[in-house]
Amino acid sequence: MNAFFDVLEQLYKKVLLGATLENENHDYIFYLNPASLDQDCSTTTSSECPKPHGVQDKHQPSSASLATISVVPVCLQKYSPKCSTREIMLLQLTVIEVMITRILSVETDFRAKEKYRDIIKILLKSSDIDSKLTCMFQNSDKLLSHMAAKCLALLLYFQLREKITFSNSWIAFCQKNLSEYPENEKAVYCLWTLTVIIKEIFKDTCSQKTEILKQFLTPFDTIFEVFYNTLFSQHFESCQDTSKIINSLVCSLELLELLTASRIHLKLHFTCQRILFLKPSHVLNVITWPVQAFVKRKFIIFIKKCLLWKVGEDLFRGSSPALMPPDRHLDVDMLALAEAVLQAVDLGLLRTLSVCGKPPCFGGDEVLPTCERVPGPDHVILRAASLLIIKSLEIKFQSCASANEMKVDLQSFMSELLTFLKPHLQPSLQSHGPCEWISRVFIEQDDDMLEAARASLGIYLKLTRQSKATESSTQEKEMWNHHTHEYGYNPHCIFLFLLKNIGFDSSVLLDFLISSETCFLEYFVRYLKLLQKDWAHFFTICKYFDRTESKDSINICGCVSSLVQDGNSNQTELSPSTALGSPRSAHASVSWASDVSSGCLSQPVMSKETHATLQADSPPPQRASRSLVDYDSSDDSEAEGTDQHSANSKQTCLHQEVVTKSQDTVGAGVDKKQLTPEPQSRPLLPKQSDIPFSVDCDRVPDDVSEVGLSYRTLKCFEELQGAIYRLQKKNLFPYNATALLKLLKHIETIYNESTNAL
């Protein structure tokens, strides 16, 4: 057995290095076939048992070589001081796994790759290895069972790549075990193996992913639907061994995520890929089950990722299509999921979520006795639940034509959400205004915060268009404006709270614009287009916030209403969207005089989520054109469509090398003073004359604390313009930002005109 192990070890070293094997193929099959260990033989010399032909002294490469055989394997029941049968089997599986990995790698030498390919093909034909590996699935040794499943998955994927037909035994094994769930416990191993195969398809850089996946899913399409219905139709309360059903839930969720991702990215239409959209209530019901909190967390995060079109995005290697073609069936599927989420919320979904108590961390919910547990709610659940509602509303409203219906839904679900959030946010939202909920809930996750802000802005723009078509009286317009504040989706308030969180730091906005991990580009462009049309409303809200710096407990409604009256007397005309009030509005005690840096994001938290894309503020059709900000003027972009998922299909093609260059330039190539704001104790004035952007600074106060929010916002925009201009001038900005600069310049012009008019 020692000699057998030594040969395998030398073979492993050679394959790991990608070295070419010189012996005959069948010599290696003997050592890789698990049946070789089934021989009931005692320790004998090489002259008494047949030796693998050609192994001895055939070659001796310096890096790694096959050992000279003097002793053949011992029987399974005996152990050697150096190795055991278990170790040999694990090494066999490891060598097979590494060999297939080398075959799939583009870095492997062609001659070595062909040798490995021939060995694996012979192994598949001569040994019935898939049946032997499935027999190991329920081995009491969990490591051996895991390695067997992983090795089988790679062998099956190799067959897919080489267009080798699956053996009937493997297909029958899966169909039998999945159809017999929950009586048959082997279904979990089938799920795990299927999951690994689909992951390998996603990771592969070949161009035939869709064809390979189609070949793979064809025999399992119907049976997976049966398993899905059986699994989610169980009554968790009546299950005696809940650990088994939880294990099945987690394994099936991982596979379901991959199938859903393949539906989005690879454009196939198998029933198993659409099962979430066809029967979304099955998955949503799991959140209401009395299962452990981590299970609910996994399911609610999965649904959130589906609604944001982010499911499976971290599993694809290489570049995904720059522009996903239209798929109206996928849009219908997503609408069905959104409506199912809203229906579940209406039935009390939020009340079943476990937010308090021990936060269910992925590494466990216990801490060392010497460590102090930080009290507070589970913010992951709060963020996911918030995004479920706000994103579902946005998706539903895209196909809704009735303004009244949208307002009723918005009032109902936003009231439910704010009521759910209120006990978990301290200090209470009531003292700061409902529009602060996005900044408060998503303070630790800026990519989710920008997704929520974008969805909220999309809802606002849709309702604004519908309301303008139906509203006629001033009172109706005032009620509409009050509605945006009361239910926390006024875009100007949300944007101001965002700026407050980052301390009006233009370098953070620049990071957001350059990053491919947030949707800030799309959100920012759409907001700037709204801002240039709705400046009076924005200016009114800024005046309200300025007043709260010196007055506490000011009623937001009365304050904003009085500002509107002032605006009507001092300005030519205020926007119909100017914020109005009513006695029901919350009292505000926002203190902007406090240190801006306190509670700010010192460094943006970037998760691997999305590529940002430009979306116009036109009514959201189902696709956006390829143009980013490459149109001649900002007005030209009005013809471009917007889509709630086009931004998440990585359309921007922001190459990592370019992004790295631009970041390096910001950090080193450009004067640091050009990209970071001046100290807060004095006005932030431009220091470079070559930047063609400047806010009228004639009336700038000596103390920044006296500067209003509108000025601080415009000053932040000015610094951002300068940074973008310098990077674009050196061809270091990752896309054409000409139209974005025009938008920022237009806002600056509006600001100067409004201040000169005063």
Tab-separated table of C-alpha atoms in Angstrom, residues 227-468:
chain	number	residue	atom	x	y	z
A	227	PHE	CA	-38.868	17.860	-6.031
A	228	TYR	CA	-39.469	21.620	-5.668
A	229	ASN	CA	-43.178	21.127	-5.031
A	230	THR	CA	-42.547	18.335	-2.540
A	231	LEU	CA	-39.853	20.182	-0.605
A	232	PHE	CA	-41.768	23.424	-0.116
A	233	SER	CA	-45.076	21.711	0.549
A	234	GLN	CA	-43.836	20.112	3.753
A	235	HIS	CA	-45.213	21.126	7.121
A	236	PHE	CA	-42.160	22.164	9.051
A	237	GLU	CA	-43.935	22.047	12.409
A	238	SER	CA	-44.746	18.353	12.020
A	239	CYS	CA	-41.231	17.291	11.000
A	240	GLN	CA	-39.461	15.251	13.662
A	241	ASP	CA	-35.927	15.769	12.332
A	242	THR	CA	-35.829	19.427	11.357
A	243	SER	CA	-32.087	19.338	10.672
A	244	LYS	CA	-32.623	17.208	7.559
A	245	ILE	CA	-35.237	19.511	6.089
A	246	ILE	CA	-33.079	22.561	6.834
A	247	ASN	CA	-30.165	20.888	5.067
A	248	SER	CA	-32.416	20.189	2.085
A	249	LEU	CA	-33.681	23.782	2.086
A	250	VAL	CA	-30.189	25.249	2.056
A	251	CYS	CA	-28.974	22.901	-0.694
A	252	SER	CA	-32.066	23.457	-2.826
A	253	LEU	CA	-31.809	27.226	-2.379
A	254	GLU	CA	-28.269	27.235	-3.737
A	255	LEU	CA	-29.359	25.247	-6.773
A	256	LEU	CA	-32.446	27.422	-7.210
A	257	GLU	CA	-30.262	30.518	-7.220
A	258	LEU	CA	-28.086	29.075	-9.973
A	259	LEU	CA	-31.088	28.054	-12.055
A	260	THR	CA	-32.617	31.519	-11.678
A	261	ALA	CA	-29.308	33.144	-12.582
A	262	SER	CA	-29.047	30.989	-15.685
A	263	ARG	CA	-32.563	32.097	-16.633
A	264	ILE	CA	-31.428	35.717	-16.499
A	265	HIS	CA	-27.927	35.470	-17.947
A	266	LEU	CA	-28.105	32.576	-20.404
A	267	LYS	CA	-31.644	33.089	-21.719
A	268	LEU	CA	-32.985	29.567	-21.516
A	269	HIS	CA	-36.611	28.805	-20.716
A	270	PHE	CA	-36.688	25.491	-18.898
A	271	THR	CA	-39.412	25.100	-16.301
A	272	CYS	CA	-36.834	24.427	-13.580
A	273	GLN	CA	-35.247	27.813	-14.353
A	274	ARG	CA	-38.566	29.632	-14.051
A	275	ILE	CA	-39.855	27.711	-11.051
A	276	LEU	CA	-39.280	30.643	-8.672
A	277	PHE	CA	-41.322	32.963	-10.893
A	278	LEU	CA	-44.017	30.390	-11.582
A	279	LYS	CA	-44.508	29.507	-7.903
A	280	PRO	CA	-42.947	32.317	-5.836
A	281	SER	CA	-45.223	31.673	-2.861
A	282	HIS	CA	-43.323	28.453	-2.111
A	283	VAL	CA	-40.100	30.328	-1.365
A	284	LEU	CA	-41.861	33.216	0.377
A	285	ASN	CA	-43.659	30.804	2.682
A	286	VAL	CA	-40.343	29.520	4.031
A	287	ILE	CA	-39.749	32.973	5.541
A	288	THR	CA	-42.877	32.494	7.632
A	289	TRP	CA	-41.867	29.030	8.844
A	290	PRO	CA	-40.576	28.666	12.437
A	291	VAL	CA	-37.078	27.898	11.149
A	292	GLN	CA	-33.782	29.259	12.380
A	293	ALA	CA	-33.131	32.906	11.602
A	294	PHE	CA	-30.194	32.150	9.306
A	295	VAL	CA	-32.491	30.175	6.988
A	296	LYS	CA	-34.918	33.081	6.736
A	297	ARG	CA	-31.971	35.372	6.120
A	298	LYS	CA	-30.722	33.239	3.224
A	299	PHE	CA	-34.144	33.130	1.575
A	300	ILE	CA	-34.921	36.820	1.943
A	301	ILE	CA	-31.482	37.782	0.597
A	302	PHE	CA	-32.035	35.450	-2.353
A	303	ILE	CA	-35.348	37.110	-3.223
A	304	LYS	CA	-33.761	40.538	-2.844
A	305	LYS	CA	-30.983	39.578	-5.272
A	306	CYS	CA	-33.560	38.320	-7.766
A	307	LEU	CA	-35.483	41.602	-7.670
A	308	LEU	CA	-32.239	43.561	-8.127
A	309	TRP	CA	-31.101	41.301	-11.005
A	310	LYS	CA	-27.977	40.452	-9.039
A	311	VAL	CA	-28.556	36.767	-8.537
A	312	GLY	CA	-25.568	34.720	-9.668
A	313	GLU	CA	-23.515	37.701	-10.807
A	314	ASP	CA	-20.523	36.657	-8.690
A	315	LEU	CA	-20.461	33.220	-10.312
A	316	PHE	CA	-19.775	34.284	-13.886
A	317	ARG	CA	-16.209	34.497	-15.096
A	318	GLY	CA	-15.207	36.688	-17.948
A	319	SER	CA	-17.293	39.457	-19.387
A	320	SER	CA	-21.033	39.085	-19.602
A	321	PRO	CA	-22.904	40.551	-22.579
A	322	ALA	CA	-22.621	44.336	-22.681
A	323	LEU	CA	-26.268	44.617	-23.559
A	324	MET	CA	-28.833	41.983	-22.724
A	325	PRO	CA	-31.390	41.534	-25.494
A	326	PRO	CA	-35.052	42.207	-24.735
A	327	ASP	CA	-36.869	39.389	-23.003
A	328	ARG	CA	-40.497	40.223	-22.354
A	329	HIS	CA	-41.038	36.804	-20.788
A	330	LEU	CA	-38.415	37.632	-18.193
A	331	ASP	CA	-40.118	40.948	-17.487
A	332	VAL	CA	-43.401	39.127	-16.939
A	333	ASP	CA	-41.656	36.689	-14.601
A	334	MET	CA	-40.156	39.501	-12.563
A	335	LEU	CA	-43.522	41.236	-12.301
A	336	ALA	CA	-45.042	38.010	-10.982
A	337	LEU	CA	-42.331	37.797	-8.317
A	338	ALA	CA	-42.813	41.442	-7.298
A	339	GLU	CA	-46.575	41.038	-6.985
A	340	ALA	CA	-46.098	37.863	-4.932
A	341	VAL	CA	-43.777	39.725	-2.556
A	342	LEU	CA	-46.288	42.543	-2.093
A	343	GLN	CA	-49.073	40.050	-1.511
A	344	ALA	CA	-46.975	38.289	1.136
A	345	VAL	CA	-46.254	41.631	2.833
A	346	ASP	CA	-49.943	42.398	2.792
A	347	LEU	CA	-50.559	39.066	4.548
A	348	GLY	CA	-48.084	39.914	7.315
A	349	LEU	CA	-44.695	38.775	6.039
A	350	LEU	CA	-42.797	41.505	7.897
A	351	ARG	CA	-44.283	40.459	11.223
A	352	THR	CA	-42.731	37.006	10.880
A	353	LEU	CA	-39.169	38.282	10.456
A	354	SER	CA	-36.776	37.816	13.350
A	355	VAL	CA	-34.989	41.136	13.722
A	356	CYS	CA	-34.253	41.361	17.434
A	357	GLY	CA	-32.323	38.998	19.661
A	358	LYS	CA	-29.096	37.335	18.609
A	359	PRO	CA	-28.012	38.478	15.161
A	360	PRO	CA	-27.692	35.297	13.051
A	361	CYS	CA	-24.168	35.721	11.718
A	362	PHE	CA	-22.961	33.354	9.011
A	363	GLY	CA	-20.178	32.221	11.304
A	364	GLY	CA	-22.584	31.397	14.130
A	365	ASP	CA	-24.594	33.348	16.677
A	366	GLU	CA	-22.360	32.794	19.715
A	367	VAL	CA	-19.512	35.014	20.889
A	368	LEU	CA	-16.641	34.352	23.242
A	369	PRO	CA	-17.322	35.075	26.913
A	370	THR	CA	-14.623	37.752	26.852
A	371	CYS	CA	-16.252	39.547	23.901
A	372	GLU	CA	-19.106	41.936	24.348
A	373	ARG	CA	-22.079	41.515	22.038
A	374	VAL	CA	-23.110	44.732	20.378
A	375	PRO	CA	-26.842	45.182	20.985
A	376	GLY	CA	-29.119	46.050	18.131
A	377	PRO	CA	-31.301	44.599	15.390
A	378	ASP	CA	-30.239	42.472	12.465
A	379	HIS	CA	-29.552	45.179	9.901
A	380	VAL	CA	-29.134	42.619	7.104
A	381	ILE	CA	-32.791	41.660	7.521
A	382	LEU	CA	-33.847	45.312	7.780
A	383	ARG	CA	-32.053	46.191	4.556
A	384	ALA	CA	-33.303	43.144	2.671
A	385	ALA	CA	-36.928	43.627	3.776
A	386	SER	CA	-36.783	47.315	2.836
A	387	LEU	CA	-35.431	46.558	-0.614
A	388	LEU	CA	-38.007	43.816	-1.157
A	389	ILE	CA	-40.826	46.312	-0.729
A	390	ILE	CA	-39.377	49.357	-2.470
A	391	LYS	CA	-38.115	47.346	-5.448
A	392	SER	CA	-41.328	45.351	-5.791
A	393	LEU	CA	-43.309	48.582	-5.850
A	394	GLU	CA	-41.067	50.007	-8.550
A	395	ILE	CA	-41.433	46.894	-10.719
A	396	LYS	CA	-45.197	46.790	-10.256
A	397	PHE	CA	-45.638	50.495	-11.048
A	398	GLN	CA	-43.828	50.113	-14.368
A	399	SER	CA	-46.854	48.301	-15.755
A	400	CYS	CA	-49.465	50.312	-13.850
A	401	ALA	CA	-51.351	53.168	-15.527
A	402	SER	CA	-53.563	54.328	-12.663
A	403	ALA	CA	-52.119	57.074	-10.467
A	404	ASN	CA	-54.708	56.469	-7.771
A	405	GLU	CA	-53.939	52.761	-7.630
A	406	MET	CA	-50.226	53.478	-7.339
A	407	LYS	CA	-50.776	56.001	-4.557
A	408	VAL	CA	-52.952	53.597	-2.611
A	409	ASP	CA	-50.357	50.828	-2.927
A	410	LEU	CA	-47.525	53.168	-2.048
A	411	GLN	CA	-49.326	54.500	1.011
A	412	SER	CA	-50.227	51.010	2.204
A	413	PHE	CA	-46.850	49.332	1.765
A	414	MET	CA	-44.681	52.273	2.782
A	415	SER	CA	-46.759	52.655	5.950
A	416	GLU	CA	-46.203	48.960	6.625
A	417	LEU	CA	-42.473	49.315	6.019
A	418	LEU	CA	-42.020	52.444	8.140
A	419	THR	CA	-44.004	50.838	10.962
A	420	PHE	CA	-41.757	47.786	10.725
A	421	LEU	CA	-38.583	49.894	10.790
A	422	LYS	CA	-39.605	52.353	13.506
A	423	PRO	CA	-38.827	50.217	16.600
A	424	HIS	CA	-35.392	49.290	15.274
A	425	LEU	CA	-34.073	52.752	14.388
A	426	GLN	CA	-32.841	54.910	17.232
A	427	PRO	CA	-33.376	57.798	17.429
A	428	SER	CA	-36.795	57.351	15.934
A	429	LEU	CA	-37.544	58.408	12.392
A	430	GLN	CA	-40.309	60.602	13.768
A	431	SER	CA	-37.771	63.128	14.977
A	432	HIS	CA	-35.947	63.307	11.658
A	433	GLY	CA	-38.606	62.828	9.000
A	434	PRO	CA	-39.608	59.672	7.111
A	435	CYS	CA	-37.388	60.492	4.132
A	436	GLU	CA	-34.329	59.710	6.228
A	437	TRP	CA	-35.195	56.016	6.402
A	438	ILE	CA	-32.995	55.061	3.443
A	439	SER	CA	-29.889	56.706	4.889
A	440	ARG	CA	-30.551	55.260	8.328
A	441	VAL	CA	-31.277	51.697	7.236
A	442	PHE	CA	-28.528	51.402	4.600
A	443	ILE	CA	-25.773	53.412	6.278
A	444	GLU	CA	-23.475	50.352	6.369
A	445	GLN	CA	-24.112	49.136	2.812
A	446	ASP	CA	-23.846	51.829	0.209
A	447	ASP	CA	-24.613	49.618	-2.802
A	448	ASP	CA	-27.969	48.657	-1.290
A	449	MET	CA	-28.557	52.272	-0.252
A	450	LEU	CA	-28.122	53.442	-3.835
A	451	GLU	CA	-30.387	50.667	-5.098
A	452	ALA	CA	-33.078	51.825	-2.667
A	453	ALA	CA	-32.565	55.467	-3.644
A	454	ARG	CA	-32.761	54.585	-7.331
A	455	ALA	CA	-35.954	52.577	-6.840
A	456	SER	CA	-37.481	55.387	-4.770
A	457	LEU	CA	-36.582	57.900	-7.471
A	458	GLY	CA	-38.129	55.649	-10.123
A	459	ILE	CA	-41.357	55.481	-8.130
A	460	TYR	CA	-41.382	59.251	-7.704
A	461	LEU	CA	-40.833	59.933	-11.406
A	462	LYS	CA	-43.550	57.471	-12.415
A	463	LEU	CA	-46.038	58.962	-9.967
A	464	THR	CA	-45.096	62.512	-10.974
A	465	ARG	CA	-45.873	61.807	-14.613
A	466	GLN	CA	-49.177	60.152	-13.756
A	467	SER	CA	-50.128	62.854	-11.231
A	468	LYS	CA	-49.458	65.703	-13.645
